[in-house]
Short mmCIF file of C-alpha atoms and ligand atoms in Angstrom, two decimals:
data_model
loop_
_atom_site.label_atom_id
_atom_site.label_comp_id
_atom_site.label_asym_id
_atom_site.label_seq_id
_atom_site.Cartn_x
_atom_site.Cartn_y
_atom_site.Cartn_z
CA MET A 4 51.89 21.20 -97.03
CA GLU A 5 51.63 17.61 -96.00
CA LEU A 6 53.18 16.74 -92.70
CA LYS A 7 55.73 14.45 -94.20
CA GLU A 8 56.99 17.03 -96.63
CA LEU A 9 56.94 19.68 -93.89
CA CYS A 10 59.00 17.43 -91.67
CA SER A 11 61.61 16.76 -94.44
CA THR A 12 61.89 20.55 -95.24
CA VAL A 13 62.42 21.37 -91.54
CA ALA A 14 65.02 18.64 -91.14
CA GLU A 15 66.97 20.04 -94.07
CA MET A 16 66.67 23.51 -92.68
CA ALA A 17 68.14 22.21 -89.14
CA ARG A 18 70.95 20.33 -91.01
CA THR A 19 72.12 23.33 -93.03
CA LEU A 20 71.87 25.58 -90.20
CA GLY A 21 73.69 23.09 -87.77
CA ARG A 22 76.53 22.71 -90.11
CA GLU A 23 76.96 26.37 -90.33
CA LEU A 24 76.87 26.67 -86.48
CA MET A 25 79.60 24.04 -86.33
CA GLN A 26 81.76 25.94 -88.82
CA LYS A 27 81.26 29.17 -86.79
CA ARG A 28 82.06 27.27 -83.58
CA ALA A 29 85.26 25.91 -85.02
CA GLU A 30 86.30 29.58 -85.87
CA MET A 31 85.37 30.50 -82.35
CA ALA A 32 83.12 33.09 -83.76
CA PHE A 33 80.79 33.57 -80.85
CA ASP A 34 80.47 35.34 -77.54
CA VAL A 35 78.92 33.99 -74.39
CA MET A 36 76.41 35.74 -72.09
CA THR A 37 74.93 34.72 -68.68
CA LYS A 38 71.20 34.48 -68.33
CA GLY A 39 70.92 33.23 -64.74
CA ARG A 40 72.53 30.81 -62.44
CA ASN A 41 74.58 28.42 -64.49
CA ASP A 42 72.50 29.40 -67.57
CA PHE A 43 74.17 30.65 -70.52
CA VAL A 44 73.45 31.88 -74.02
CA THR A 45 75.81 32.68 -76.98
CA THR A 46 75.56 34.84 -79.87
CA LEU A 47 75.00 31.77 -81.98
CA ASP A 48 72.05 30.58 -79.83
CA LYS A 49 70.55 33.97 -81.03
CA TYR A 50 71.68 33.70 -84.56
CA SER A 51 70.45 30.28 -84.82
CA GLU A 52 66.91 31.09 -83.33
CA GLN A 53 66.55 34.06 -85.52
CA THR A 54 67.28 32.14 -88.58
CA LEU A 55 64.84 29.38 -87.52
CA VAL A 56 62.02 31.79 -86.59
CA GLN A 57 62.31 33.57 -89.99
CA LYS A 58 62.37 30.29 -92.12
CA LEU A 59 59.78 28.42 -89.98
CA SER A 60 57.30 31.56 -90.30
CA GLU A 61 57.76 31.41 -94.08
CA LEU A 62 56.82 27.75 -94.04
CA LEU A 63 53.84 28.14 -91.86
CA PRO A 64 52.67 31.76 -91.64
CA GLU A 65 49.80 31.07 -89.23
CA ALA A 66 51.95 29.34 -86.66
CA GLY A 67 52.99 31.06 -83.30
CA PHE A 68 56.25 30.40 -81.57
CA ILE A 69 57.61 29.10 -78.17
CA ALA A 70 61.28 29.93 -78.55
CA GLU A 71 64.06 29.74 -75.83
CA GLU A 72 65.68 33.06 -76.55
CA GLY A 73 62.37 34.88 -77.16
CA THR A 74 62.90 35.88 -80.74
CA ARG A 75 59.15 35.72 -81.10
CA THR A 76 56.69 34.94 -78.30
CA ASP A 77 53.33 35.21 -79.88
CA ARG A 78 51.03 32.15 -79.74
CA ALA A 79 48.62 30.98 -82.32
CA ASP A 80 45.32 29.17 -81.61
CA ARG A 81 46.32 26.04 -83.51
CA TYR A 82 49.96 25.62 -84.66
CA ASN A 83 53.00 26.69 -82.51
CA TRP A 84 56.65 25.92 -83.22
CA VAL A 85 58.59 25.08 -80.11
CA VAL A 86 62.27 25.96 -80.82
CA ASP A 87 65.50 25.31 -79.01
CA PRO A 88 68.16 27.02 -81.20
CA ILE A 89 70.86 25.07 -79.39
CA ASP A 90 70.14 22.51 -76.70
CA GLY A 91 73.22 21.87 -74.76
CA THR A 92 74.57 25.32 -74.86
CA THR A 93 76.98 24.68 -71.90
CA ASN A 94 78.44 21.60 -73.88
CA PHE A 95 78.52 23.97 -77.06
CA ILE A 96 80.65 26.61 -75.13
CA HIS A 97 83.04 23.93 -73.80
CA GLY A 98 83.36 22.06 -76.91
CA VAL A 99 81.99 18.88 -75.43
CA PRO A 100 79.37 16.91 -77.40
CA PRO A 101 76.42 16.55 -77.65
CA PHE A 102 74.45 19.72 -78.56
CA ALA A 103 71.59 19.93 -80.89
CA ILE A 104 68.96 22.19 -82.78
CA SER A 105 65.52 20.91 -81.52
CA ILE A 106 62.28 21.90 -83.18
CA GLY A 107 58.82 20.61 -82.46
CA LEU A 108 55.39 21.66 -83.91
CA LEU A 109 52.40 21.84 -81.70
CA ASP A 110 49.03 21.17 -83.18
CA GLY A 111 46.69 22.29 -80.34
CA ASP A 112 48.38 20.64 -77.26
CA GLU A 113 49.94 17.70 -79.22
CA ILE A 114 53.28 17.62 -80.80
CA THR A 115 52.87 16.40 -84.56
CA LEU A 116 56.49 16.91 -85.86
CA GLY A 117 59.80 16.72 -84.40
CA VAL A 118 63.33 17.36 -85.66
CA VAL A 119 66.67 17.24 -83.57
CA TYR A 120 69.96 17.88 -85.46
CA GLU A 121 72.83 16.72 -83.18
CA MET A 122 75.62 18.79 -84.78
CA SER A 123 78.70 17.40 -83.24
CA ARG A 124 78.02 13.93 -84.87
CA ASP A 125 76.12 15.11 -87.90
CA GLU A 126 72.98 13.06 -86.82
CA LEU A 127 69.55 14.13 -88.00
CA PHE A 128 66.60 12.73 -86.07
CA ALA A 129 63.10 13.28 -87.42
CA ALA A 130 59.42 12.27 -86.98
CA TYR A 131 55.95 13.21 -87.82
CA LYS A 132 52.70 11.78 -86.18
CA GLY A 133 52.06 8.36 -87.62
CA GLY A 134 55.16 8.46 -89.94
CA GLY A 135 57.67 6.67 -87.66
CA ALA A 136 61.05 8.09 -86.56
CA THR A 137 64.32 8.26 -88.64
CA LEU A 138 68.09 8.98 -88.06
CA ASN A 139 69.64 10.37 -91.23
CA GLY A 140 66.75 9.01 -93.25
CA LYS A 141 66.85 5.40 -91.85
CA PRO A 142 64.00 4.12 -89.68
CA ILE A 143 64.98 3.85 -85.90
CA HIS A 144 63.48 1.86 -82.95
CA VAL A 145 63.79 1.70 -79.29
CA SER A 146 65.68 -1.03 -77.54
CA THR A 147 64.12 -4.22 -76.39
CA ARG A 148 65.95 -4.28 -73.00
CA PRO A 149 63.13 -5.50 -70.75
CA THR A 150 64.35 -4.52 -67.12
CA VAL A 151 65.98 -1.56 -65.29
CA ALA A 152 68.75 -4.18 -64.58
CA ASP A 153 69.59 -4.39 -68.22
CA ALA A 154 69.33 -0.62 -68.91
CA LEU A 155 71.67 2.26 -69.61
CA ILE A 156 69.86 5.24 -68.25
CA THR A 157 70.45 8.84 -69.06
CA MET A 158 69.36 11.77 -66.89
CA GLY A 159 69.85 15.49 -66.02
CA PHE A 160 71.22 17.11 -62.86
CA PRO A 161 69.65 20.34 -61.86
CA TYR A 162 71.76 23.27 -62.40
CA ALA A 163 69.74 26.08 -60.83
CA ASN A 164 66.62 24.60 -59.13
CA PHE A 165 67.85 22.22 -56.34
CA SER A 166 64.34 21.77 -54.72
CA ARG A 167 64.30 17.99 -55.42
CA ALA A 168 68.06 17.54 -55.34
CA LYS A 169 67.80 15.21 -52.15
CA GLY A 170 65.36 12.82 -53.69
CA LEU A 171 67.21 12.79 -56.95
CA LEU A 172 70.46 11.73 -55.10
CA GLN A 173 68.44 8.99 -53.51
CA ALA A 174 67.19 7.84 -56.95
CA ILE A 175 70.81 7.92 -58.34
CA ASP A 176 71.94 5.74 -55.36
CA VAL A 177 69.28 3.14 -56.16
CA LEU A 178 69.89 3.34 -59.86
CA MET A 179 73.69 3.08 -59.70
CA ARG A 180 73.40 -0.15 -57.90
CA THR A 181 70.77 -1.69 -60.19
CA CYS A 182 71.19 -0.64 -63.81
CA HIS A 183 74.00 -0.95 -66.49
CA GLY A 184 75.07 2.59 -65.92
CA LEU A 185 73.91 6.18 -65.52
CA ARG A 186 74.94 9.03 -68.03
CA ARG A 187 74.47 12.73 -67.99
CA LEU A 188 75.01 14.24 -71.45
CA GLY A 189 73.63 17.83 -71.13
CA SER A 190 71.28 17.90 -73.82
CA ALA A 191 67.67 16.59 -73.20
CA ALA A 192 66.75 16.56 -77.01
CA THR A 193 69.70 14.22 -77.78
CA ASP A 194 68.88 11.99 -74.54
CA LEU A 195 65.33 11.41 -75.93
CA CYS A 196 66.76 10.65 -79.51
CA TYR A 197 69.38 8.22 -78.24
CA ILE A 198 66.46 6.33 -76.56
CA ALA A 199 64.51 6.40 -79.92
CA CYS A 200 67.46 4.78 -81.74
CA GLY A 201 68.24 2.20 -78.96
CA ARG A 202 71.40 3.53 -77.45
CA PHE A 203 69.85 4.42 -74.19
CA ASP A 204 66.87 2.68 -72.56
CA ALA A 205 65.43 5.46 -70.38
CA TYR A 206 65.78 9.24 -69.27
CA PHE A 207 64.39 11.35 -66.38
CA GLU A 208 64.88 15.05 -65.37
CA TYR A 209 63.12 17.71 -63.67
CA ASP A 210 62.86 21.62 -64.27
CA LEU A 211 62.68 21.10 -68.17
CA LYS A 212 61.42 23.71 -70.43
CA PRO A 213 58.96 22.79 -73.34
CA TYR A 214 61.65 23.54 -75.91
CA ASP A 215 64.12 21.00 -74.38
CA VAL A 216 61.73 18.13 -74.93
CA ALA A 217 59.22 18.99 -77.66
CA GLY A 218 61.11 17.82 -80.79
CA GLY A 219 62.64 14.72 -79.04
CA SER A 220 59.34 13.47 -77.49
CA ILE A 221 57.64 12.65 -80.75
CA ILE A 222 60.85 11.26 -82.30
CA LEU A 223 60.72 8.91 -79.20
CA THR A 224 57.19 7.93 -79.39
CA GLU A 225 57.25 7.38 -83.16
CA ALA A 226 60.28 5.13 -82.51
CA GLY A 227 58.14 2.93 -80.17
CA GLY A 228 58.97 4.61 -76.74
CA LYS A 229 57.06 6.10 -74.01
CA VAL A 230 57.02 9.43 -72.41
CA SER A 231 55.28 10.73 -69.35
CA ASP A 232 55.71 13.00 -66.38
CA TYR A 233 57.06 11.45 -63.09
CA ARG A 234 53.38 10.95 -61.80
CA ARG A 235 52.25 8.80 -64.65
CA GLY A 236 50.53 11.77 -66.44
CA LYS A 237 50.83 13.20 -69.78
CA ASP A 238 52.08 16.70 -68.64
CA TYR A 239 55.50 16.19 -69.96
CA ILE A 240 55.83 19.18 -72.54
CA PHE A 241 54.74 21.95 -70.05
CA GLY A 242 54.98 20.10 -66.75
CA LYS A 243 58.67 20.61 -66.30
CA GLU A 244 59.52 17.06 -65.72
CA MET A 245 59.90 13.89 -67.77
CA LEU A 246 60.33 10.22 -67.62
CA ALA A 247 61.13 8.40 -70.86
CA SER A 248 61.84 4.93 -71.91
CA ASN A 249 61.70 2.24 -74.50
CA GLY A 250 58.36 1.42 -72.95
CA LEU A 251 59.24 -1.90 -71.33
CA ILE A 252 60.94 -0.62 -68.37
CA HIS A 253 58.65 2.52 -67.91
CA SER A 254 56.52 1.27 -64.84
CA GLU A 255 59.45 -0.27 -63.23
CA LEU A 256 61.36 2.98 -63.41
CA GLU A 257 58.22 4.99 -62.39
CA ASP A 258 58.06 2.89 -59.18
CA ILE A 259 61.61 4.00 -58.20
CA ILE A 260 61.36 7.68 -59.38
CA ASP A 261 57.80 8.76 -58.44
CA PRO A 262 58.18 8.49 -54.51
CA LEU A 263 61.72 9.83 -54.41
CA LEU A 264 61.35 12.78 -56.84
CA SER A 265 58.30 14.08 -54.80
CA ILE A 266 60.52 14.57 -51.95
CA THR A 267 61.45 18.40 -51.90
CA ASN A 268 64.33 19.60 -49.82
CA SER A 269 63.45 21.01 -46.29
P1 LIG B 43 69.83 24.22 -73.01
O1 LIG B 43 71.23 24.10 -73.33
O2 LIG B 43 69.01 24.49 -74.21
O3 LIG B 43 69.77 25.32 -71.90
C1 LIG B 43 68.68 19.36 -69.51
O4 LIG B 43 69.89 19.22 -68.98
C2 LIG B 43 68.49 20.73 -70.21
O5 LIG B 43 68.92 21.72 -69.23
C3 LIG B 43 69.46 20.88 -71.34
O6 LIG B 43 68.77 20.41 -72.48
C4 LIG B 43 69.96 22.23 -71.31
O7 LIG B 43 69.31 22.93 -72.36
C5 LIG B 43 69.40 22.85 -70.10
N1 LIG B 43 70.60 23.54 -69.31
C6 LIG B 43 70.47 24.96 -69.06
N2 LIG B 43 71.58 25.22 -68.51
C7 LIG B 43 72.26 24.05 -68.18
C8 LIG B 43 73.54 23.65 -67.45
N3 LIG B 43 74.22 24.66 -66.83
N4 LIG B 43 73.97 22.36 -67.43
C9 LIG B 43 73.29 21.48 -67.94
N5 LIG B 43 71.92 21.72 -68.76
C10 LIG B 43 71.61 23.03 -68.81
CA1 LIG B 44 68.95 26.11 -75.55
#
């Protein structure tokens, strides 16, 4: 199957499943379990992942999986689906938007396709390598805001690993005095898509998992944005930290984040 066709098939799959999850949420048809410190999972995360794993393996039988709830853990040599069945589970539980289904396809070590369906606003973001990025079928592009002073920046607070919290608080101190504003949405996949369509201008967070960022990262780069780790490198899928932007403010933000986020708590 062509990448373009695969992308639209996966996108429709995510939209159908997401609408079903919204219906079940409205009926409060789910239970909540605790995975770790401030780390929750619901029966609908598991249902969503099982549905996705089944349908995605029918689409591409040779592919392996990296999936948050561990429905399948086998890795293949070439293709691997990277699946977050609900990104923003804490929001989902509390009924606060946003929360999204996030799917990426790794070809070797490169993401070639991404789909993020943000359920609470019925927004479907999709991209494949070389094909541009879309929101509900229409092409999207990053903002042209040129400096950190013009930027609305989204970020993540740590919820379990506080090893770099001190440096992060210093970065917040600098940024809240310089930029248009700071936001914390609680869904990394949505953060990346909101930069892709020009709502936000940048995002940074540490202690991320591959499934938080795989789908959104190609949506952002195909929309003209830039992603890196904090140290100007490319290890943003497995490297547990990400700096993402419209491209124009990337190095200005790197200069602020890099020295402060390398500080660990004593
Ligand atoms: P998740 O809902 O799939 O676990 C970045 O904030 C990421 O951290 C989110 O995309 C979210 O993905 C994850 N996360 C896990 N627990 C969290 C919590 N208690 N608060 C915020 N984010 C959390
Ligand atoms: Ca999740």
